[in-house]
Short mmCIF file of C-alpha atoms in Angstrom, two decimals:
data_model
loop_
_atom_site.label_atom_id
_atom_site.label_comp_id
_atom_site.label_asym_id
_atom_site.label_seq_id
_atom_site.Cartn_x
_atom_site.Cartn_y
_atom_site.Cartn_z
CA MET A 1 167.24 34.87 178.64
CA ASP A 2 167.87 38.31 180.00
CA LEU A 3 165.47 41.15 179.87
CA VAL A 4 166.95 42.68 176.71
CA GLU A 5 166.59 39.47 174.78
CA GLN A 6 163.02 39.03 176.05
CA ALA A 7 162.15 42.52 174.78
CA ARG A 8 163.63 41.84 171.36
CA ALA A 9 161.75 38.56 171.07
CA HIS A 10 158.50 40.28 172.01
CA ASP A 11 158.99 42.96 169.34
CA ALA A 12 159.72 40.33 166.72
CA TYR A 13 156.51 38.51 167.63
CA ARG A 14 154.46 41.71 167.34
CA LEU A 15 155.84 42.41 163.88
CA ALA A 16 155.08 38.86 162.78
CA VAL A 17 151.38 38.85 163.80
CA ARG A 18 150.45 42.56 163.12
CA VAL A 19 147.37 42.93 160.90
CA PRO A 20 147.77 45.48 158.12
CA GLU A 21 145.97 48.77 158.90
CA GLN A 22 142.57 49.34 157.26
CA PRO A 23 141.86 52.67 155.62
CA ARG A 24 140.31 55.15 157.93
CA SER A 25 136.55 55.41 157.71
CA GLY A 26 136.71 59.10 156.80
CA SER A 27 139.04 58.40 153.88
CA ALA A 28 136.78 55.61 152.64
CA ARG A 29 133.76 57.86 152.74
CA GLY A 30 135.67 60.54 150.84
CA GLU A 31 136.72 58.08 148.12
CA HIS A 32 133.14 56.83 147.85
CA THR A 33 131.78 60.36 147.61
CA HIS A 34 134.19 61.33 144.82
CA ALA A 35 133.33 58.16 142.93
CA ASP A 36 129.62 58.86 143.20
CA ALA A 37 130.13 62.44 142.04
CA ASP A 38 132.15 61.31 139.03
CA ALA A 39 129.44 58.81 138.15
CA GLY A 40 126.77 61.51 138.46
CA VAL A 41 128.65 63.85 136.15
CA ALA A 42 129.08 61.10 133.59
CA ALA A 43 125.38 60.19 133.79
CA ALA A 44 124.37 63.85 133.37
CA ALA A 45 126.63 64.18 130.34
CA GLU A 46 125.09 61.12 128.73
CA SER A 47 121.43 62.01 129.44
CA PRO A 48 119.69 64.36 126.93
CA ALA A 49 119.13 68.01 127.91
CA PRO A 50 115.56 68.98 128.84
CA PRO A 51 113.62 70.59 125.97
CA SER A 52 113.66 74.39 125.78
CA PRO A 53 110.37 76.16 126.56
CA PRO A 54 108.45 77.22 123.45
CA ALA A 55 109.04 80.78 122.26
CA PRO A 56 106.16 83.13 123.13
CA ARG A 57 103.83 83.87 120.27
CA LYS A 58 103.94 87.35 118.81
CA PRO A 59 100.85 89.22 120.01
CA VAL A 60 98.30 90.20 117.41
CA GLN A 61 98.58 93.89 116.64
CA ARG A 62 94.92 94.69 117.12
CA SER A 63 95.75 98.30 117.95
CA SER A 64 97.07 98.84 114.42
CA VAL A 65 93.81 97.54 112.92
CA ARG A 66 91.81 99.78 115.22
CA GLY A 67 94.03 102.72 114.26
CA GLN A 68 93.50 102.10 110.56
CA VAL A 69 89.74 101.83 111.04
CA LEU A 70 89.78 105.01 113.13
CA ASP A 71 91.59 106.90 110.37
CA ALA A 72 89.14 105.59 107.80
CA LEU A 73 86.15 106.61 109.92
CA ARG A 74 87.57 110.09 110.45
CA ALA A 75 88.08 110.48 106.72
CA ALA A 76 84.52 109.27 106.10
CA LEU A 77 83.15 111.77 108.61
CA VAL A 78 85.02 114.72 107.12
CA GLY A 79 84.36 113.60 103.56
CA GLY A 80 80.62 113.30 104.10
CA ASP A 81 80.36 109.52 103.71
CA LEU A 82 78.95 109.33 107.24
CA ALA A 83 76.13 111.83 107.47
CA PRO A 84 75.26 113.83 110.61
CA GLY A 85 72.23 112.43 112.43
CA GLU A 86 72.49 108.99 110.87
CA VAL A 87 73.03 105.82 112.94
CA TYR A 88 75.65 103.28 111.84
CA SER A 89 76.20 99.82 113.31
CA ALA A 90 79.63 98.30 113.91
CA PRO A 91 78.91 95.07 111.96
CA VAL A 92 77.78 96.99 108.86
CA LEU A 93 80.80 99.27 108.97
CA GLY A 94 83.02 96.26 109.59
CA GLU A 95 81.80 94.69 106.34
CA ARG A 96 82.47 97.96 104.58
CA PHE A 97 86.08 98.09 105.78
CA GLY A 98 86.68 94.35 105.54
CA VAL A 99 87.24 93.83 109.27
CA SER A 100 85.30 92.40 112.20
CA ALA A 101 82.93 94.51 114.23
CA THR A 102 85.31 94.65 117.22
CA PRO A 103 87.91 97.15 115.91
CA VAL A 104 85.09 99.24 114.44
CA ARG A 105 83.36 99.35 117.80
CA GLU A 106 86.61 100.30 119.53
CA ALA A 107 87.28 103.05 116.98
CA MET A 108 83.74 104.36 117.38
CA GLN A 109 84.24 104.51 121.14
CA GLN A 110 87.23 106.77 120.53
CA LEU A 111 85.18 108.96 118.19
CA ALA A 112 82.52 109.17 120.92
CA ILE A 113 85.18 110.49 123.30
CA GLU A 114 86.17 113.07 120.69
CA GLY A 115 82.54 114.12 120.30
CA ALA A 116 82.15 113.04 116.68
CA VAL A 117 79.53 110.38 117.40
CA GLU A 118 77.27 109.32 120.23
CA VAL A 119 76.39 105.81 121.37
CA VAL A 120 72.89 104.56 120.59
CA PRO A 121 72.23 101.45 122.76
CA ASN A 122 71.50 98.28 120.78
CA ARG A 123 71.77 100.14 117.49
CA GLY A 124 75.21 101.58 116.98
CA PHE A 125 76.55 105.12 116.78
CA ARG A 126 74.90 108.33 115.63
CA VAL A 127 77.03 110.98 113.90
CA THR A 128 76.88 114.18 115.91
CA GLU A 129 75.10 117.23 114.51
CA ARG A 130 76.95 120.37 115.54
CA SER A 131 75.12 123.62 116.15
CA ALA A 132 76.41 127.02 115.11
CA ARG A 133 76.80 127.91 118.77
CA GLU A 134 78.99 124.89 119.46
CA LEU A 135 81.18 125.70 116.49
CA GLY A 136 81.52 129.27 117.69
CA GLU A 137 82.56 128.07 121.14
CA LEU A 138 85.20 125.79 119.68
CA ALA A 139 86.58 128.63 117.56
CA GLU A 140 86.67 130.93 120.59
CA VAL A 141 88.58 128.41 122.72
CA ARG A 142 91.05 127.75 119.92
CA ALA A 143 91.65 131.47 119.49
CA LEU A 144 92.26 131.93 123.21
CA ILE A 145 94.95 129.24 123.07
CA GLU A 146 96.61 129.76 119.70
CA VAL A 147 96.58 133.53 119.12
CA PRO A 148 98.85 134.45 122.09
CA VAL A 149 101.21 131.60 121.22
CA MET A 150 101.50 132.65 117.59
CA LEU A 151 102.15 136.27 118.57
CA ARG A 152 104.90 135.18 120.95
CA LEU A 153 106.43 132.95 118.33
CA ALA A 154 106.28 135.78 115.77
CA ARG A 155 108.64 137.76 118.00
CA THR A 156 111.15 134.97 118.63
CA VAL A 157 111.23 132.41 115.81
CA PRO A 158 113.70 133.24 113.01
CA ALA A 159 112.41 133.63 109.45
CA ALA A 160 114.22 130.50 108.27
CA ARG A 161 112.14 128.31 110.57
CA TRP A 162 108.90 129.77 109.21
CA CYS A 163 110.07 129.18 105.65
CA GLU A 164 110.41 125.48 106.46
CA LEU A 165 106.62 125.32 106.94
CA ARG A 166 105.79 126.53 103.44
CA PRO A 167 105.39 122.97 102.03
CA LEU A 168 102.69 122.33 104.63
CA ALA A 169 100.82 125.50 103.68
CA GLU A 170 101.10 124.58 100.00
CA ALA A 171 99.78 121.08 100.70
CA SER A 172 96.62 122.55 102.23
CA VAL A 173 96.16 124.78 99.16
CA VAL A 174 96.43 121.79 96.81
CA ALA A 175 93.96 119.73 98.89
CA ALA A 176 91.49 122.61 99.01
CA ALA A 177 91.71 123.21 95.26
CA GLY A 178 91.01 119.54 94.62
CA GLY A 179 88.00 119.53 96.93
CA ASP A 180 89.47 116.62 98.91
CA LEU A 181 87.89 117.27 102.30
CA ALA A 182 89.61 114.47 104.19
CA ARG A 183 93.02 115.35 102.77
CA TYR A 184 92.46 119.03 103.51
CA ALA A 185 91.43 118.32 107.09
CA GLU A 186 94.67 116.45 107.74
CA SER A 187 96.90 119.00 105.98
CA ASP A 188 95.14 121.81 107.83
CA ARG A 189 95.84 120.22 111.22
CA ALA A 190 99.40 119.37 110.18
CA PHE A 191 100.08 123.03 109.44
CA HIS A 192 98.73 124.21 112.78
CA ARG A 193 100.56 121.46 114.68
CA ALA A 194 103.83 122.51 113.04
CA VAL A 195 103.29 126.16 113.93
CA LEU A 196 102.42 125.45 117.56
CA GLY A 197 105.16 122.83 117.76
CA LEU A 198 107.74 125.60 117.53
CA SER A 199 106.70 126.53 121.07
CA GLY A 200 108.19 123.28 122.36
CA ASN A 201 105.06 122.60 124.43
CA GLN A 202 103.69 119.20 123.39
CA GLN A 203 100.74 119.41 125.79
CA LEU A 204 99.67 122.62 124.09
CA VAL A 205 99.96 120.96 120.67
CA GLN A 206 97.84 117.98 121.73
CA VAL A 207 95.07 120.09 123.30
CA ALA A 208 94.93 122.46 120.33
CA ASP A 209 94.89 119.56 117.86
CA ASP A 210 91.99 117.90 119.68
CA LEU A 211 89.96 121.12 119.55
CA HIS A 212 90.89 121.55 115.90
CA ARG A 213 89.71 118.05 115.04
CA ARG A 214 86.39 118.63 116.79
CA SER A 215 85.81 121.76 114.75
CA GLN A 216 86.37 119.91 111.46
CA TRP A 217 83.44 117.47 111.59
CA PRO A 218 80.92 120.05 110.22
CA LEU A 219 82.80 120.12 106.90
CA VAL A 220 80.25 117.53 105.76
CA SER A 221 77.43 120.08 105.64
CA GLY A 222 76.57 122.35 102.74
CA PRO A 223 76.97 121.97 98.96
CA VAL A 224 80.28 120.73 97.61
CA SER A 225 80.95 123.94 95.70
CA GLY A 226 80.47 126.03 98.82
CA ARG A 227 82.74 123.80 100.88
CA ARG A 228 85.49 123.97 98.28
CA ALA A 229 85.34 127.77 98.15
CA ASP A 230 85.59 127.98 101.94
CA LEU A 231 88.54 125.61 101.99
CA ILE A 232 90.40 127.54 99.29
CA ALA A 233 89.96 130.78 101.22
CA ASP A 234 91.03 129.08 104.44
CA ALA A 235 94.14 127.58 102.84
CA ALA A 236 95.09 130.97 101.38
CA GLU A 237 95.12 132.36 104.92
CA HIS A 238 97.77 129.79 105.83
CA ALA A 239 100.12 131.10 103.14
CA ALA A 240 99.43 134.75 104.05
CA LEU A 241 100.02 134.01 107.74
CA LEU A 242 103.41 132.47 106.98
CA GLU A 243 104.48 135.51 104.98
CA ALA A 244 103.52 137.80 107.87
CA LEU A 245 105.41 135.59 110.32
CA VAL A 246 108.51 135.65 108.13
CA ALA A 247 108.32 139.44 108.01
CA ARG A 248 107.57 139.64 111.77
CA ASP A 249 104.62 141.88 111.03
CA LEU A 250 102.79 141.44 114.33
CA VAL A 251 99.83 143.60 113.33
CA VAL A 252 99.11 141.51 110.24
CA VAL A 253 99.76 138.27 112.14
CA GLN A 254 97.23 139.15 114.82
CA SER A 255 94.64 140.24 112.26
CA LEU A 256 95.04 137.12 110.12
CA VAL A 257 94.91 134.71 113.04
CA ARG A 258 91.79 136.26 114.53
CA GLU A 259 90.05 136.29 111.15
CA HIS A 260 91.13 132.70 110.64
CA PHE A 261 89.32 131.56 113.77
CA ALA A 262 86.40 133.96 113.41
CA GLY A 263 85.58 132.37 110.06
CA ALA A 264 85.60 128.94 111.75
CA GLY A 265 87.92 127.82 109.02
CA GLY A 266 90.97 125.93 110.09
#
């Protein structure tokens, strides 16, 4: 047998005994990985989803309760239901308003900041008694703030804007005529806030309103008939002031505003 035939015989032998090739290890690992991934996806799809976290509870609006109690206490102070010099406890007032002592105590703390009451340790809160000197000082500070602003506004604000405030002035007249001290106190402040609000300075409005509120607590003193007469006269000044502002009569405006504060009215 020549060399060529030997070579052909050798090749035929190799083909006859060759073992089929096994898949490469990398390919096997890849197929195994894909299979595991598919199984994981299927298992995840079949398993139930974890429960959602509970929705947060809506917080209790304690501030609104405190605000309502604060309004009620302010009305009681102005209306004479809480007398100057007397001490009132939070639990007793809470029973009166149908609430716990906590919002009453919080409201009283705010009134203490405003100067309407003072804290009496282990007893409650004493309603402040204002002296004539203190009232005069409050009126002086208010005049220093509000008179220049009103005179400036009298020169710049058109008559139509002043006419829009007439319902507020009329509301104070109605409250004064009815002898409703709490209602008058609020309508009185609302009128002054609206006038000063035309300046566009909210800080000014807030400071002036705080001073105004402090000057209203003494409305509880004196006979009812005398208080009503003072309120009616004070409310009439609101209407007269508006008419002077509409007419841009600066002399009358200045005179009315100064008299308004000098009388410690509103």
